[in-house]
Coordinates of C-alpha atoms in Angstrom, one line a residue:
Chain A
X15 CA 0.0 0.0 0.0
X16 CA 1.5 3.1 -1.4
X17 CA 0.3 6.9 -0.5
X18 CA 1.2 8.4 -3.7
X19 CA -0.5 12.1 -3.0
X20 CA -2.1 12.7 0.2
X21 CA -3.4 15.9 -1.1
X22 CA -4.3 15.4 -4.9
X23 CA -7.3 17.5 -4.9
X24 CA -10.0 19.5 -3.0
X25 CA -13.5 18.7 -2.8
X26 CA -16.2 20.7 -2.0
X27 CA -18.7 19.9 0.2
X28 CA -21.6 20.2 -2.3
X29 CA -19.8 18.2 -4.6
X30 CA -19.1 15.5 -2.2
X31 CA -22.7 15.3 -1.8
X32 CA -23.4 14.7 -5.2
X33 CA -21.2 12.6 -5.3
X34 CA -22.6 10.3 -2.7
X35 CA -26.3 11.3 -4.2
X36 CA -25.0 9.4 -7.7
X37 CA -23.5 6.6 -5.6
X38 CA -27.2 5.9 -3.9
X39 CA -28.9 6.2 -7.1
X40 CA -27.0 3.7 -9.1
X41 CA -28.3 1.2 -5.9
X42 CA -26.4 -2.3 -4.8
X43 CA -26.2 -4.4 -7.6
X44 CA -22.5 -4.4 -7.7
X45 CA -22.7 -5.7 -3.9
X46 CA -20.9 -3.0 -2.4
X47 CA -19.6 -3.8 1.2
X48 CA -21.7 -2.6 4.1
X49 CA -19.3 -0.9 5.9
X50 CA -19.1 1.8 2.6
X51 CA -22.6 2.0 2.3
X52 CA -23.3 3.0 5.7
X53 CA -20.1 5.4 5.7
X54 CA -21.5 6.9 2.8
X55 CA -24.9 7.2 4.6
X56 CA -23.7 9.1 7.5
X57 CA -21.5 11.7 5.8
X58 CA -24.7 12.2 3.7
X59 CA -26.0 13.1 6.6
X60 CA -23.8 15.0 7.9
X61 CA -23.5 17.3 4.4
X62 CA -27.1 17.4 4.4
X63 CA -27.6 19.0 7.7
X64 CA -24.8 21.5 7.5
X65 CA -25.8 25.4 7.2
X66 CA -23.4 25.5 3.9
X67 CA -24.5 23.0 2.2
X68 CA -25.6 23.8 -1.9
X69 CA -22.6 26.0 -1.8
X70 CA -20.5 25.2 -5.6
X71 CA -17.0 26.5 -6.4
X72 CA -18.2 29.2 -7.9
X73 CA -20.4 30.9 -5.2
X74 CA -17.2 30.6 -2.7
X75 CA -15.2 32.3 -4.9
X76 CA -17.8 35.0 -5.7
X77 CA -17.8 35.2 -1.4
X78 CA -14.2 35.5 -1.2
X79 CA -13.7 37.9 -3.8
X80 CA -16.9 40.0 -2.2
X81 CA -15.4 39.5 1.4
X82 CA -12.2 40.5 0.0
X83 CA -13.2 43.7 -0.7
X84 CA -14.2 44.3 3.5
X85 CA -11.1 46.2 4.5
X86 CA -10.2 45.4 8.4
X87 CA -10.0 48.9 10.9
X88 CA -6.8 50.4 10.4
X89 CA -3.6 47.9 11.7
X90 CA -6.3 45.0 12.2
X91 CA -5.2 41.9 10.9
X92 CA -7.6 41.1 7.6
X93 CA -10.1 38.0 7.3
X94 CA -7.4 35.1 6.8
X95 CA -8.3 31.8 4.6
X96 CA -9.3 29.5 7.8
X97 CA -12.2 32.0 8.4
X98 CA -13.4 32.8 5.0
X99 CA -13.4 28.8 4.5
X100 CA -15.1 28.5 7.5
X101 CA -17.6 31.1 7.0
X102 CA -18.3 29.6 3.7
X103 CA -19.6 26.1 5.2
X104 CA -21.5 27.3 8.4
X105 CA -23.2 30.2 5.9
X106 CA -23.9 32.7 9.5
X107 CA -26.9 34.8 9.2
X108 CA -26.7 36.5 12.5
X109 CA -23.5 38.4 14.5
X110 CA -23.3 36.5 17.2
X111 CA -22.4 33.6 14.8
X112 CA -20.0 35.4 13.1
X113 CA -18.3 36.5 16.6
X114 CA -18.3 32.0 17.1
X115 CA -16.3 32.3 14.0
X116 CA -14.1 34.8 13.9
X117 CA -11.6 35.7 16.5
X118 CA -11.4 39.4 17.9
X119 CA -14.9 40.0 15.5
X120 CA -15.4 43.7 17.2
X121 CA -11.9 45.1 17.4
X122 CA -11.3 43.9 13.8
X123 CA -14.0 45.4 12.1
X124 CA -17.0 46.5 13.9
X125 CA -21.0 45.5 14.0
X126 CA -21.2 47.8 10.9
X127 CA -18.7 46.0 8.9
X128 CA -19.9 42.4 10.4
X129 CA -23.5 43.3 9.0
X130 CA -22.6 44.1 5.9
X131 CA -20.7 40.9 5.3
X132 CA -23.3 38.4 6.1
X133 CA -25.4 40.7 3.9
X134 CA -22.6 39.1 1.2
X135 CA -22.8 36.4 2.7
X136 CA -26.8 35.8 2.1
X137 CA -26.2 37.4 -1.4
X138 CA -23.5 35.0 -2.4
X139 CA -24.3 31.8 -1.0
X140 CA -27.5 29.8 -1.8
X141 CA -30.2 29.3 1.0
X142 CA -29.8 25.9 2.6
X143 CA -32.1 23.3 0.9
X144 CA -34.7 22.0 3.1
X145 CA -34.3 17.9 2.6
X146 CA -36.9 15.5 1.0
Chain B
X17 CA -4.5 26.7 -3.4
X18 CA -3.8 25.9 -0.2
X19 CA -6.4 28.4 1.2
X20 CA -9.5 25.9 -0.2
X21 CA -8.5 23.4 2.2
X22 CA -11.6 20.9 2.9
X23 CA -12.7 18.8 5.1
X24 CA -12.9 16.1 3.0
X25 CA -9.8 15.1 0.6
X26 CA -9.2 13.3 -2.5
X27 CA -6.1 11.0 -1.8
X28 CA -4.1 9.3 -4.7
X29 CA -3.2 5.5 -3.6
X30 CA -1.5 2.6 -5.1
X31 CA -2.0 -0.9 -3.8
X32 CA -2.4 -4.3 -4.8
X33 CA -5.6 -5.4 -4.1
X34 CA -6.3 -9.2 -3.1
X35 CA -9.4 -10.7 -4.8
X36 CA -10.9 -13.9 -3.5
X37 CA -11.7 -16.7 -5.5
X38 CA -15.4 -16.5 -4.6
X39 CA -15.8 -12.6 -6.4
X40 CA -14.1 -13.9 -9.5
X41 CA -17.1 -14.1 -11.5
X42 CA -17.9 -10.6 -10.7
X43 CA -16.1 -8.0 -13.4
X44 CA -12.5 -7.4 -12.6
X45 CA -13.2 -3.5 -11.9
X46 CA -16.3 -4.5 -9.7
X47 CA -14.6 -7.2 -7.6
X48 CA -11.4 -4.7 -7.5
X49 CA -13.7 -1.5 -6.1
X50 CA -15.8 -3.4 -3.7
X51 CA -12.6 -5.2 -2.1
X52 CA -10.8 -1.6 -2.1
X53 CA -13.8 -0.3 -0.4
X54 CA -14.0 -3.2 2.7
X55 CA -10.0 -2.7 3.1
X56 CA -10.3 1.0 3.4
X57 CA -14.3 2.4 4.0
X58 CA -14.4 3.6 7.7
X59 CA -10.5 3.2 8.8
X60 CA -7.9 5.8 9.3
X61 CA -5.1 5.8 7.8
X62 CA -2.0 7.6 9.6
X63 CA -1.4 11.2 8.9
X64 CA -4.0 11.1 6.1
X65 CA -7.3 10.9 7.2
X66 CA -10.4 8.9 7.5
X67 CA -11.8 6.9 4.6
X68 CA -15.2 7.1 3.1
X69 CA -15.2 5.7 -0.1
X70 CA -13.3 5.4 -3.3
X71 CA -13.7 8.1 -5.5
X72 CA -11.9 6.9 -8.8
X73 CA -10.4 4.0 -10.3
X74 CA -7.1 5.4 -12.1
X75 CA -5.8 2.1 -13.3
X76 CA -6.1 -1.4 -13.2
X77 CA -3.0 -3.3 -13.5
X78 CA -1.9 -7.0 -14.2
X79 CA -3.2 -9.8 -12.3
X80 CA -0.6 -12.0 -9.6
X81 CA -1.5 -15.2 -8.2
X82 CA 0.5 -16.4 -5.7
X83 CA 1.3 -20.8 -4.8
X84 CA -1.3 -21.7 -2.6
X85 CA -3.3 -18.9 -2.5
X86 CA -6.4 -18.7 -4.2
X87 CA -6.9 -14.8 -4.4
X88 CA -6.2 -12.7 -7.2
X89 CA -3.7 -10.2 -6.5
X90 CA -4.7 -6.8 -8.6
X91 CA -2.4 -3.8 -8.5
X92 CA -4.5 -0.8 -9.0
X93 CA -4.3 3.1 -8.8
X94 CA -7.0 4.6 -7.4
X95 CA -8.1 7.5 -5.6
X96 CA -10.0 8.1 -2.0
X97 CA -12.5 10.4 -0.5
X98 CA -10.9 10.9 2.7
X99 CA -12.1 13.0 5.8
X100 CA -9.1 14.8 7.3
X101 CA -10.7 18.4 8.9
X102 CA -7.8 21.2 9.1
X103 CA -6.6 23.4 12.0
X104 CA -8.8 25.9 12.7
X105 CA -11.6 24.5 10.9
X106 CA -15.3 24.9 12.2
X107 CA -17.8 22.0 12.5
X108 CA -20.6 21.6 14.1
X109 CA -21.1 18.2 15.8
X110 CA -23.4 16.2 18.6
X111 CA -22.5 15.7 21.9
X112 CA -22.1 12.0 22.6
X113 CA -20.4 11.9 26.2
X114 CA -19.6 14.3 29.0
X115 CA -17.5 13.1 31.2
X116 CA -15.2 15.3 34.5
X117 CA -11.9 14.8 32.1
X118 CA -14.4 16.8 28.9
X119 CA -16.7 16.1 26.4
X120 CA -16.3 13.6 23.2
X121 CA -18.3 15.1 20.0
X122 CA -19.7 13.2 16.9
X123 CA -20.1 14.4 13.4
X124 CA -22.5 11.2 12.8
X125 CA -19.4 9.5 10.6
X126 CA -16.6 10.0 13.1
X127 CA -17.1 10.0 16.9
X128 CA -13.3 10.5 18.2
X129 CA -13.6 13.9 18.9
X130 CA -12.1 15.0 22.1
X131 CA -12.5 18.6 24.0
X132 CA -10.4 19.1 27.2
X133 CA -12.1 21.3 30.2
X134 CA -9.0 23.9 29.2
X135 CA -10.0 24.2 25.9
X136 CA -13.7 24.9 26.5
X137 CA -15.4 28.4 27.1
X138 CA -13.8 30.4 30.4
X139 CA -16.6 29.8 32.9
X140 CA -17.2 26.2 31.8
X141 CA -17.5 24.1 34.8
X142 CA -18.4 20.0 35.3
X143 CA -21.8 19.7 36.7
X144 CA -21.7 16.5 39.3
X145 CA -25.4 16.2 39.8
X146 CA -26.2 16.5 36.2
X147 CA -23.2 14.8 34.6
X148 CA -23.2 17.6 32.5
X149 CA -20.8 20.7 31.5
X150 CA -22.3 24.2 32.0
X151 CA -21.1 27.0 30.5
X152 CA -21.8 30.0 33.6
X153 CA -21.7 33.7 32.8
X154 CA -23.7 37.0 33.6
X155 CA -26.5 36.3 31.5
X156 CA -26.9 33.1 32.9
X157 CA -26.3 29.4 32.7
X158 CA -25.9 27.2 29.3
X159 CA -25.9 23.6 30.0
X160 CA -24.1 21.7 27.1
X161 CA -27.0 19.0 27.0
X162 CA -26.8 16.9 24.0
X163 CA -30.8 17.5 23.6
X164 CA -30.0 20.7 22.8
X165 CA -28.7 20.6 19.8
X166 CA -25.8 21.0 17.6
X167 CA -22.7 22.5 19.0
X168 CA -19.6 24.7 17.3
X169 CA -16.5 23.7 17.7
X170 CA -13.2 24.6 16.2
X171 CA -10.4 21.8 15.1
X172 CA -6.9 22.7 17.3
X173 CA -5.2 19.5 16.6
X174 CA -5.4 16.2 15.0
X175 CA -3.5 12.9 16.2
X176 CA -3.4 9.7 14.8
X177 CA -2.3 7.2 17.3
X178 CA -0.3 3.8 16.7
X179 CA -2.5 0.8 18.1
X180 CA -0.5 -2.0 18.5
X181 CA -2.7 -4.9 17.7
X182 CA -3.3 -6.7 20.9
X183 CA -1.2 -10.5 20.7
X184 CA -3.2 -13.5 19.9
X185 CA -0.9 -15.8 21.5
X186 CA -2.3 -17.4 24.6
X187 CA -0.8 -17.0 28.0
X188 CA 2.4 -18.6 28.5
X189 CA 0.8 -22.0 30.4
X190 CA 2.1 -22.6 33.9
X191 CA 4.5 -24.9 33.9

């Protein structure tokens, strides 16, 4: 057993879950083991429930590009990658979410600025689906 | 980019896959995935994460059989869907267990996750009666009940531990 690249590529969430989605819909007939069956069923679960979910490539990057743009107060360190990722998958719609998120929220930009960016946020990031 | 950092992964591998005799009827590239998917579905592997299923079959190389062994032997290049959340990531997660040394959390796929008293809110303190952390402050008390709900938590570390398998062999008999 060889490791060849333990970091070939990302995957998003929303495209792990359509992954999994195409993985139930072509059923069992190949006998897949039921310890990948279940696995997949669980992390379904888990992608389904989580505030993110729905989110493609292309609405993150139109959110970092957006959030990009929110300048910190003057000598305040800037929104780093850890928290716009993170931002991204639990999709906040209210400030004291964003303060679970992001360390030193108030001295780093303000309730005004915080606002405005989950007002990006909602604009750039697609409501999370209710499931069947 | 290193900045799109997921919790899940897709990990390249290379391994040579052991088919037994009784899937030989399937075809080769079913028998190979589902025997791939029992080896690694569900287990961690060190320093790269945990498995969930394969994600593609690169290549499917020639077929060994060894003397007395009635498997098939398949080398194949594949790659993994692998869990492996980064430092500093945020999940949210269940309680499963509260307990004076802290609390274990699930994400529903992966329950080994492990929050020490020092790391939780200041003002977080063990609840005997209740077998229960509450979280104390001025606007009042927050008792992290699983029935609750979901909680936050942020990833600080991740450590994959070596577990010797535990020997077979039977006590050494008295003499």
């Amino acid at each position: 057993m060889e490791v060849l690249d333990s970091f070939e590529s990302l995957l998003t969430n929303a495209e792990l879950a359509e992954v999994l989605r195409e993985n139930k819909k072509q059923g069992n007939e190949n006998n897949r083991p039921a310890v990948v069956v279940e696995m997949e069923k669980r992390v379904s679960k888990y992608l389904a429930e989580s505030p993110g979910r729905g989110a493609t490539r292309e609405h993150v990057e139109a959110l970092i590009e957006r959030l990009g743009q929110v300048s910190p107060v003057e000598g305040q360190p800037a929104l780093k990658a850890v928290e716009l990722h993170n931002l991204a998958n639990l999709r906040p719609t209210q400030l004291v979410e964003v303060y679970a998120v992001l360390a030193n929220a108030e001295a780093r930009f303000g309730d005004d600025k915080l606002s405005h960016m989950i007002d990006v946020i909602g604009e750039c990031l697609p409501l999370p689906q209710l499931s069947k | 980019s290193r900045w799109m950092e997921r919790m899940f992964n897709i990990v390249r591998m290379k391994d040579a896959i052991p088919i037994p005799a009784i899937e030989l009827d399937k075809p080769r590239s079913v028998a190979v995935t589902n025997q791939i998917e029992l080896k690694y579905a569900n287990r961690v592997l060190i320093d790269v994460g945990l498995c969930v299923c394969l994600f593609e079959m690169i290549e499917l190389g020639d077929s060994l059989m060894y003397q007395s062994d009635s498997a098939v032997h398949v080398r194949a290049e594949f790659t993994l869907v692998v869990f492996r959340p980064f430092i500093g990531e945020v999940l949210t997660g269940k309680i499963a267990k509260s307990s004076p040394d802290g609390l274990w959390l699930s994400v529903g796929f992966f329950t080994d996750i492990f929050v020490p008293p020092h790391f939780m809110q200041d003002g977080t303190e063990w609840d005997e009666e209740l077998k229960l952390w509450v979280w104390k402050s001025e606007h009042g008390d927050a008792y992290l009940d699983p029935s609750h709900g979901d909680v936050l938590f942020r990833v600080t570390n991740s450590k994959f531990r070596q577990v010797k398998a535990p020997s077979r062999a039977p006590a050494a008999a008295e003499a």
